[in-house]
Amino acid sequence: MPAALIMLSTIPVVAGAVRVAELGGGGEITPENARFFAMPVPVLVHILGASVFCVLGAFQFVPHLRHRGWHRTAGRLLVPCGLAAALSGLWMTLFYPLPDTDLLTVFRLGFGAAMTVAVVLGFTAIRRRDIARHRAWMTRAYAIGQGAGSQALILLTWSLLVGTPDELINALLMGAAWAINLAVAERSIRSTPKQRVRETI
């Protein structure tokens, strides 16, 4: 699973690195990227937070690393990175002049808020030593955080098979990617016995 999750993270991480290089190297300003040059901090926070959250978070699913203290140490970094990714995403949706449909804006706000809540609930659960709820909420947060990777795959597949999607189909496909990720996360949560959770964290 970690290898698959890291591969899924590759697309948004590479895209984020290209964006950072563009902003840092004085890339050409176009109507599509002018908002990032005008106000670069939110997008840089989002790229850094999401990249660390997705790549480092993949290793949280390796059981034997949990026994060696990795899980707890990495978690101290993952919580703020997850919040940074989610909150900066919400900020950009609300204040950047994004060329989104109303439906995609609703999706971005809804899933961004859900990720924020999931990270907070996961953190408060582990503070209470409620490991099962901690695992469940952080798995949900990670599933939402991996949305960009799934969206890239789904949109690419659609474009190859059907053609370039219009704005409505694009919004529906992006929303479907988040929903699919959450469905997989819920199945993983419900298929793991609570006893096993206690033994591996």
mmCIF file with all atom_site columns, N, CA and C in Angstrom, residues 119-163:
data_model
loop_
_atom_site.group_PDB
_atom_site.id
_atom_site.type_symbol
_atom_site.label_atom_id
_atom_site.label_alt_id
_atom_site.label_comp_id
_atom_site.label_asym_id
_atom_site.label_entity_id
_atom_site.label_seq_id
_atom_site.pdbx_PDB_ins_code
_atom_site.Cartn_x
_atom_site.Cartn_y
_atom_site.Cartn_z
_atom_site.occupancy
_atom_site.B_iso_or_equiv
_atom_site.pdbx_formal_charge
_atom_site.auth_seq_id
_atom_site.auth_comp_id
_atom_site.auth_asym_id
_atom_site.auth_atom_id
_atom_site.pdbx_PDB_model_num
ATOM 1   N N  . VAL A 1 119 ? -8.630  15.936 10.605  1.00 0.00 ? 119 VAL A N  1
ATOM 2   C CA . VAL A 1 119 ? -7.311  16.052 11.244  1.00 0.00 ? 119 VAL A CA 1
ATOM 3   C C  . VAL A 1 119 ? -7.466  16.435 12.713  1.00 0.00 ? 119 VAL A C  1
ATOM 4   N N  . VAL A 1 120 ? -8.331  17.406 12.987  1.00 0.00 ? 120 VAL A N  1
ATOM 5   C CA . VAL A 1 120 ? -8.537  17.848 14.368  1.00 0.00 ? 120 VAL A CA 1
ATOM 6   C C  . VAL A 1 120 ? -9.101  16.712 15.226  1.00 0.00 ? 120 VAL A C  1
ATOM 7   N N  . LEU A 1 121 ? -10.087 15.986 14.705  1.00 0.00 ? 121 LEU A N  1
ATOM 8   C CA . LEU A 1 121 ? -10.670 14.878 15.466  1.00 0.00 ? 121 LEU A CA 1
ATOM 9   C C  . LEU A 1 121 ? -9.667  13.744 15.647  1.00 0.00 ? 121 LEU A C  1
ATOM 10  N N  . GLY A 1 122 ? -8.833  13.513 14.637  1.00 0.00 ? 122 GLY A N  1
ATOM 11  C CA . GLY A 1 122 ? -7.795  12.494 14.779  1.00 0.00 ? 122 GLY A CA 1
ATOM 12  C C  . GLY A 1 122 ? -6.788  12.860 15.849  1.00 0.00 ? 122 GLY A C  1
ATOM 13  N N  . PHE A 1 123 ? -6.434  14.140 15.902  1.00 0.00 ? 123 PHE A N  1
ATOM 14  C CA . PHE A 1 123 ? -5.480  14.601 16.916  1.00 0.00 ? 123 PHE A CA 1
ATOM 15  C C  . PHE A 1 123 ? -6.080  14.522 18.316  1.00 0.00 ? 123 PHE A C  1
ATOM 16  N N  . THR A 1 124 ? -7.321  14.989 18.468  1.00 0.00 ? 124 THR A N  1
ATOM 17  C CA . THR A 1 124 ? -7.940  14.946 19.800  1.00 0.00 ? 124 THR A CA 1
ATOM 18  C C  . THR A 1 124 ? -8.170  13.508 20.261  1.00 0.00 ? 124 THR A C  1
ATOM 19  N N  . ALA A 1 125 ? -8.429  12.607 19.302  1.00 0.00 ? 125 ALA A N  1
ATOM 20  C CA . ALA A 1 125 ? -8.635  11.200 19.670  1.00 0.00 ? 125 ALA A CA 1
ATOM 21  C C  . ALA A 1 125 ? -7.364  10.577 20.231  1.00 0.00 ? 125 ALA A C  1
ATOM 22  N N  . ILE A 1 126 ? -6.224  10.865 19.614  1.00 0.00 ? 126 ILE A N  1
ATOM 23  C CA . ILE A 1 126 ? -4.984  10.263 20.113  1.00 0.00 ? 126 ILE A CA 1
ATOM 24  C C  . ILE A 1 126 ? -4.573  10.894 21.428  1.00 0.00 ? 126 ILE A C  1
ATOM 25  N N  . ARG A 1 127 ? -4.955  12.135 21.653  1.00 0.00 ? 127 ARG A N  1
ATOM 26  C CA . ARG A 1 127 ? -4.678  12.760 22.954  1.00 0.00 ? 127 ARG A CA 1
ATOM 27  C C  . ARG A 1 127 ? -5.443  12.052 24.066  1.00 0.00 ? 127 ARG A C  1
ATOM 28  N N  . ARG A 1 128 ? -6.598  11.465 23.709  1.00 0.00 ? 128 ARG A N  1
ATOM 29  C CA . ARG A 1 128 ? -7.391  10.709 24.682  1.00 0.00 ? 128 ARG A CA 1
ATOM 30  C C  . ARG A 1 128 ? -7.014  9.221  24.684  1.00 0.00 ? 128 ARG A C  1
ATOM 31  N N  . ARG A 1 129 ? -6.008  8.875  23.875  1.00 0.00 ? 129 ARG A N  1
ATOM 32  C CA . ARG A 1 129 ? -5.563  7.482  23.712  1.00 0.00 ? 129 ARG A CA 1
ATOM 33  C C  . ARG A 1 129 ? -6.651  6.605  23.097  1.00 0.00 ? 129 ARG A C  1
ATOM 34  N N  . ASP A 1 130 ? -7.518  7.220  22.294  1.00 0.00 ? 130 ASP A N  1
ATOM 35  C CA . ASP A 1 130 ? -8.545  6.468  21.568  1.00 0.00 ? 130 ASP A CA 1
ATOM 36  C C  . ASP A 1 130 ? -7.970  6.137  20.190  1.00 0.00 ? 130 ASP A C  1
ATOM 37  N N  . ILE A 1 131 ? -7.232  5.031  20.133  1.00 0.00 ? 131 ILE A N  1
ATOM 38  C CA . ILE A 1 131 ? -6.453  4.706  18.945  1.00 0.00 ? 131 ILE A CA 1
ATOM 39  C C  . ILE A 1 131 ? -7.347  4.373  17.750  1.00 0.00 ? 131 ILE A C  1
ATOM 40  N N  . ALA A 1 132 ? -8.424  3.667  17.975  1.00 0.00 ? 132 ALA A N  1
ATOM 41  C CA . ALA A 1 132 ? -9.298  3.283  16.865  1.00 0.00 ? 132 ALA A CA 1
ATOM 42  C C  . ALA A 1 132 ? -9.878  4.518  16.173  1.00 0.00 ? 132 ALA A C  1
ATOM 43  N N  . ARG A 1 133 ? -10.382 5.475  16.971  1.00 0.00 ? 133 ARG A N  1
ATOM 44  C CA . ARG A 1 133 ? -10.937 6.689  16.363  1.00 0.00 ? 133 ARG A CA 1
ATOM 45  C C  . ARG A 1 133 ? -9.838  7.536  15.733  1.00 0.00 ? 133 ARG A C  1
ATOM 46  N N  . HIS A 1 134 ? -8.668  7.574  16.348  1.00 0.00 ? 134 HIS A N  1
ATOM 47  C CA . HIS A 1 134 ? -7.531  8.308  15.768  1.00 0.00 ? 134 HIS A CA 1
ATOM 48  C C  . HIS A 1 134 ? -7.208  7.763  14.383  1.00 0.00 ? 134 HIS A C  1
ATOM 49  N N  . ARG A 1 135 ? -7.092  6.452  14.286  1.00 0.00 ? 135 ARG A N  1
ATOM 50  C CA . ARG A 1 135 ? -6.765  5.831  13.003  1.00 0.00 ? 135 ARG A CA 1
ATOM 51  C C  . ARG A 1 135 ? -7.851  6.128  11.969  1.00 0.00 ? 135 ARG A C  1
ATOM 52  N N  . ALA A 1 136 ? -9.100  6.031  12.380  1.00 0.00 ? 136 ALA A N  1
ATOM 53  C CA . ALA A 1 136 ? -10.202 6.253  11.447  1.00 0.00 ? 136 ALA A CA 1
ATOM 54  C C  . ALA A 1 136 ? -10.205 7.680  10.905  1.00 0.00 ? 136 ALA A C  1
ATOM 55  N N  . TRP A 1 137 ? -10.074 8.659  11.787  1.00 0.00 ? 137 TRP A N  1
ATOM 56  C CA . TRP A 1 137 ? -10.153 10.045 11.334  1.00 0.00 ? 137 TRP A CA 1
ATOM 57  C C  . TRP A 1 137 ? -8.933  10.451 10.514  1.00 0.00 ? 137 TRP A C  1
ATOM 58  N N  . MET A 1 138 ? -7.751  9.981  10.891  1.00 0.00 ? 138 MET A N  1
ATOM 59  C CA . MET A 1 138 ? -6.568  10.321 10.116  1.00 0.00 ? 138 MET A CA 1
ATOM 60  C C  . MET A 1 138 ? -6.566  9.622  8.761   1.00 0.00 ? 138 MET A C  1
ATOM 61  N N  . THR A 1 139 ? -7.136  8.433  8.697   1.00 0.00 ? 139 THR A N  1
ATOM 62  C CA . THR A 1 139 ? -7.264  7.754  7.405   1.00 0.00 ? 139 THR A CA 1
ATOM 63  C C  . THR A 1 139 ? -8.191  8.541  6.485   1.00 0.00 ? 139 THR A C  1
ATOM 64  N N  . ARG A 1 140 ? -9.294  9.046  7.040   1.00 0.00 ? 140 ARG A N  1
ATOM 65  C CA . ARG A 1 140 ? -10.211 9.872  6.239   1.00 0.00 ? 140 ARG A CA 1
ATOM 66  C C  . ARG A 1 140 ? -9.521  11.155 5.771   1.00 0.00 ? 140 ARG A C  1
ATOM 67  N N  . ALA A 1 141 ? -8.775  11.801 6.665   1.00 0.00 ? 141 ALA A N  1
ATOM 68  C CA . ALA A 1 141 ? -8.064  13.022 6.287   1.00 0.00 ? 141 ALA A CA 1
ATOM 69  C C  . ALA A 1 141 ? -7.060  12.742 5.180   1.00 0.00 ? 141 ALA A C  1
ATOM 70  N N  . TYR A 1 142 ? -6.356  11.617 5.298   1.00 0.00 ? 142 TYR A N  1
ATOM 71  C CA . TYR A 1 142 ? -5.365  11.267 4.285   1.00 0.00 ? 142 TYR A CA 1
ATOM 72  C C  . TYR A 1 142 ? -6.043  11.001 2.942   1.00 0.00 ? 142 TYR A C  1
ATOM 73  N N  . ALA A 1 143 ? -7.188  10.335 2.973   1.00 0.00 ? 143 ALA A N  1
ATOM 74  C CA . ALA A 1 143 ? -7.919  10.049 1.733   1.00 0.00 ? 143 ALA A CA 1
ATOM 75  C C  . ALA A 1 143 ? -8.295  11.339 1.008   1.00 0.00 ? 143 ALA A C  1
ATOM 76  N N  . ILE A 1 144 ? -8.747  12.334 1.765   1.00 0.00 ? 144 ILE A N  1
ATOM 77  C CA . ILE A 1 144 ? -9.099  13.620 1.150   1.00 0.00 ? 144 ILE A CA 1
ATOM 78  C C  . ILE A 1 144 ? -7.839  14.310 0.643   1.00 0.00 ? 144 ILE A C  1
ATOM 79  N N  . GLY A 1 145 ? -6.767  14.258 1.429   1.00 0.00 ? 145 GLY A N  1
ATOM 80  C CA . GLY A 1 145 ? -5.513  14.886 1.019   1.00 0.00 ? 145 GLY A CA 1
ATOM 81  C C  . GLY A 1 145 ? -4.950  14.312 -0.259  1.00 0.00 ? 145 GLY A C  1
ATOM 82  N N  . GLN A 1 146 ? -5.249  13.031 -0.521  1.00 0.00 ? 146 GLN A N  1
ATOM 83  C CA . GLN A 1 146 ? -4.769  12.385 -1.741  1.00 0.00 ? 146 GLN A CA 1
ATOM 84  C C  . GLN A 1 146 ? -5.687  12.663 -2.933  1.00 0.00 ? 146 GLN A C  1
ATOM 85  N N  . GLY A 1 147 ? -6.641  13.553 -2.765  1.00 0.00 ? 147 GLY A N  1
ATOM 86  C CA . GLY A 1 147 ? -7.592  13.828 -3.835  1.00 0.00 ? 147 GLY A CA 1
ATOM 87  C C  . GLY A 1 147 ? -6.945  14.258 -5.140  1.00 0.00 ? 147 GLY A C  1
ATOM 88  N N  . ALA A 1 148 ? -5.893  15.084 -5.077  1.00 0.00 ? 148 ALA A N  1
ATOM 89  C CA . ALA A 1 148 ? -5.277  15.599 -6.299  1.00 0.00 ? 148 ALA A CA 1
ATOM 90  C C  . ALA A 1 148 ? -4.714  14.480 -7.161  1.00 0.00 ? 148 ALA A C  1
ATOM 91  N N  . GLY A 1 149 ? -4.097  13.479 -6.529  1.00 0.00 ? 149 GLY A N  1
ATOM 92  C CA . GLY A 1 149 ? -3.557  12.367 -7.290  1.00 0.00 ? 149 GLY A CA 1
ATOM 93  C C  . GLY A 1 149 ? -4.640  11.573 -7.992  1.00 0.00 ? 149 GLY A C  1
ATOM 94  N N  . SER A 1 150 ? -5.722  11.273 -7.276  1.00 0.00 ? 150 SER A N  1
ATOM 95  C CA . SER A 1 150 ? -6.837  10.535 -7.869  1.00 0.00 ? 150 SER A CA 1
ATOM 96  C C  . SER A 1 150 ? -7.521  11.348 -8.965  1.00 0.00 ? 150 SER A C  1
ATOM 97  N N  . GLN A 1 151 ? -7.636  12.648 -8.740  1.00 0.00 ? 151 GLN A N  1
ATOM 98  C CA . GLN A 1 151 ? -8.259  13.505 -9.753  1.00 0.00 ? 151 GLN A CA 1
ATOM 99  C C  . GLN A 1 151 ? -7.462  13.500 -11.051 1.00 0.00 ? 151 GLN A C  1
ATOM 100 N N  . ALA A 1 152 ? -6.136  13.548 -10.925 1.00 0.00 ? 152 ALA A N  1
ATOM 101 C CA . ALA A 1 152 ? -5.294  13.537 -12.118 1.00 0.00 ? 152 ALA A CA 1
ATOM 102 C C  . ALA A 1 152 ? -5.497  12.250 -12.911 1.00 0.00 ? 152 ALA A C  1
ATOM 103 N N  . LEU A 1 153 ? -5.562  11.114 -12.218 1.00 0.00 ? 153 LEU A N  1
ATOM 104 C CA . LEU A 1 153 ? -5.758  9.835  -12.893 1.00 0.00 ? 153 LEU A CA 1
ATOM 105 C C  . LEU A 1 153 ? -7.130  9.742  -13.553 1.00 0.00 ? 153 LEU A C  1
ATOM 106 N N  . ILE A 1 154 ? -8.162  10.173 -12.828 1.00 0.00 ? 154 ILE A N  1
ATOM 107 C CA . ILE A 1 154 ? -9.521  10.088 -13.364 1.00 0.00 ? 154 ILE A CA 1
ATOM 108 C C  . ILE A 1 154 ? -9.706  11.027 -14.556 1.00 0.00 ? 154 ILE A C  1
ATOM 109 N N  . LEU A 1 155 ? -9.200  12.246 -14.441 1.00 0.00 ? 155 LEU A N  1
ATOM 110 C CA . LEU A 1 155 ? -9.338  13.205 -15.542 1.00 0.00 ? 155 LEU A CA 1
ATOM 111 C C  . LEU A 1 155 ? -8.545  12.757 -16.766 1.00 0.00 ? 155 LEU A C  1
ATOM 112 N N  . LEU A 1 156 ? -7.355  12.184 -16.538 1.00 0.00 ? 156 LEU A N  1
ATOM 113 C CA . LEU A 1 156 ? -6.560  11.692 -17.660 1.00 0.00 ? 156 LEU A CA 1
ATOM 114 C C  . LEU A 1 156 ? -7.270  10.543 -18.364 1.00 0.00 ? 156 LEU A C  1
ATOM 115 N N  . THR A 1 157 ? -7.812  9.625  -17.568 1.00 0.00 ? 157 THR A N  1
ATOM 116 C CA . THR A 1 157 ? -8.525  8.487  -18.147 1.00 0.00 ? 157 THR A CA 1
ATOM 117 C C  . THR A 1 157 ? -9.727  8.951  -18.952 1.00 0.00 ? 157 THR A C  1
ATOM 118 N N  . TRP A 1 158 ? -10.488 9.882  -18.393 1.00 0.00 ? 158 TRP A N  1
ATOM 119 C CA . TRP A 1 158 ? -11.668 10.404 -19.091 1.00 0.00 ? 158 TRP A CA 1
ATOM 120 C C  . TRP A 1 158 ? -11.262 11.077 -20.410 1.00 0.00 ? 158 TRP A C  1
ATOM 121 N N  . SER A 1 159 ? -10.190 11.871 -20.342 1.00 0.00 ? 159 SER A N  1
ATOM 122 C CA . SER A 1 159 ? -9.745  12.585 -21.542 1.00 0.00 ? 159 SER A CA 1
ATOM 123 C C  . SER A 1 159 ? -9.309  11.623 -22.637 1.00 0.00 ? 159 SER A C  1
ATOM 124 N N  . LEU A 1 160 ? -8.643  10.538 -22.251 1.00 0.00 ? 160 LEU A N  1
ATOM 125 C CA . LEU A 1 160 ? -8.189  9.564  -23.240 1.00 0.00 ? 160 LEU A CA 1
ATOM 126 C C  . LEU A 1 160 ? -9.344  8.776  -23.847 1.00 0.00 ? 160 LEU A C  1
ATOM 127 N N  . LEU A 1 161 ? -10.344 8.464  -23.027 1.00 0.00 ? 161 LEU A N  1
ATOM 128 C CA . LEU A 1 161 ? -11.448 7.618  -23.487 1.00 0.00 ? 161 LEU A CA 1
ATOM 129 C C  . LEU A 1 161 ? -12.601 8.403  -24.102 1.00 0.00 ? 161 LEU A C  1
ATOM 130 N N  . VAL A 1 162 ? -12.860 9.580  -23.564 1.00 0.00 ? 162 VAL A N  1
ATOM 131 C CA . VAL A 1 162 ? -14.050 10.335 -23.971 1.00 0.00 ? 162 VAL A CA 1
ATOM 132 C C  . VAL A 1 162 ? -13.694 11.655 -24.655 1.00 0.00 ? 162 VAL A C  1
ATOM 133 N N  . GLY A 1 163 ? -12.653 12.294 -24.168 1.00 0.00 ? 163 GLY A N  1
ATOM 134 C CA . GLY A 1 163 ? -12.286 13.619 -24.667 1.00 0.00 ? 163 GLY A CA 1
ATOM 135 C C  . GLY A 1 163 ? -12.223 14.608 -23.517 1.00 0.00 ? 163 GLY A C  1
#
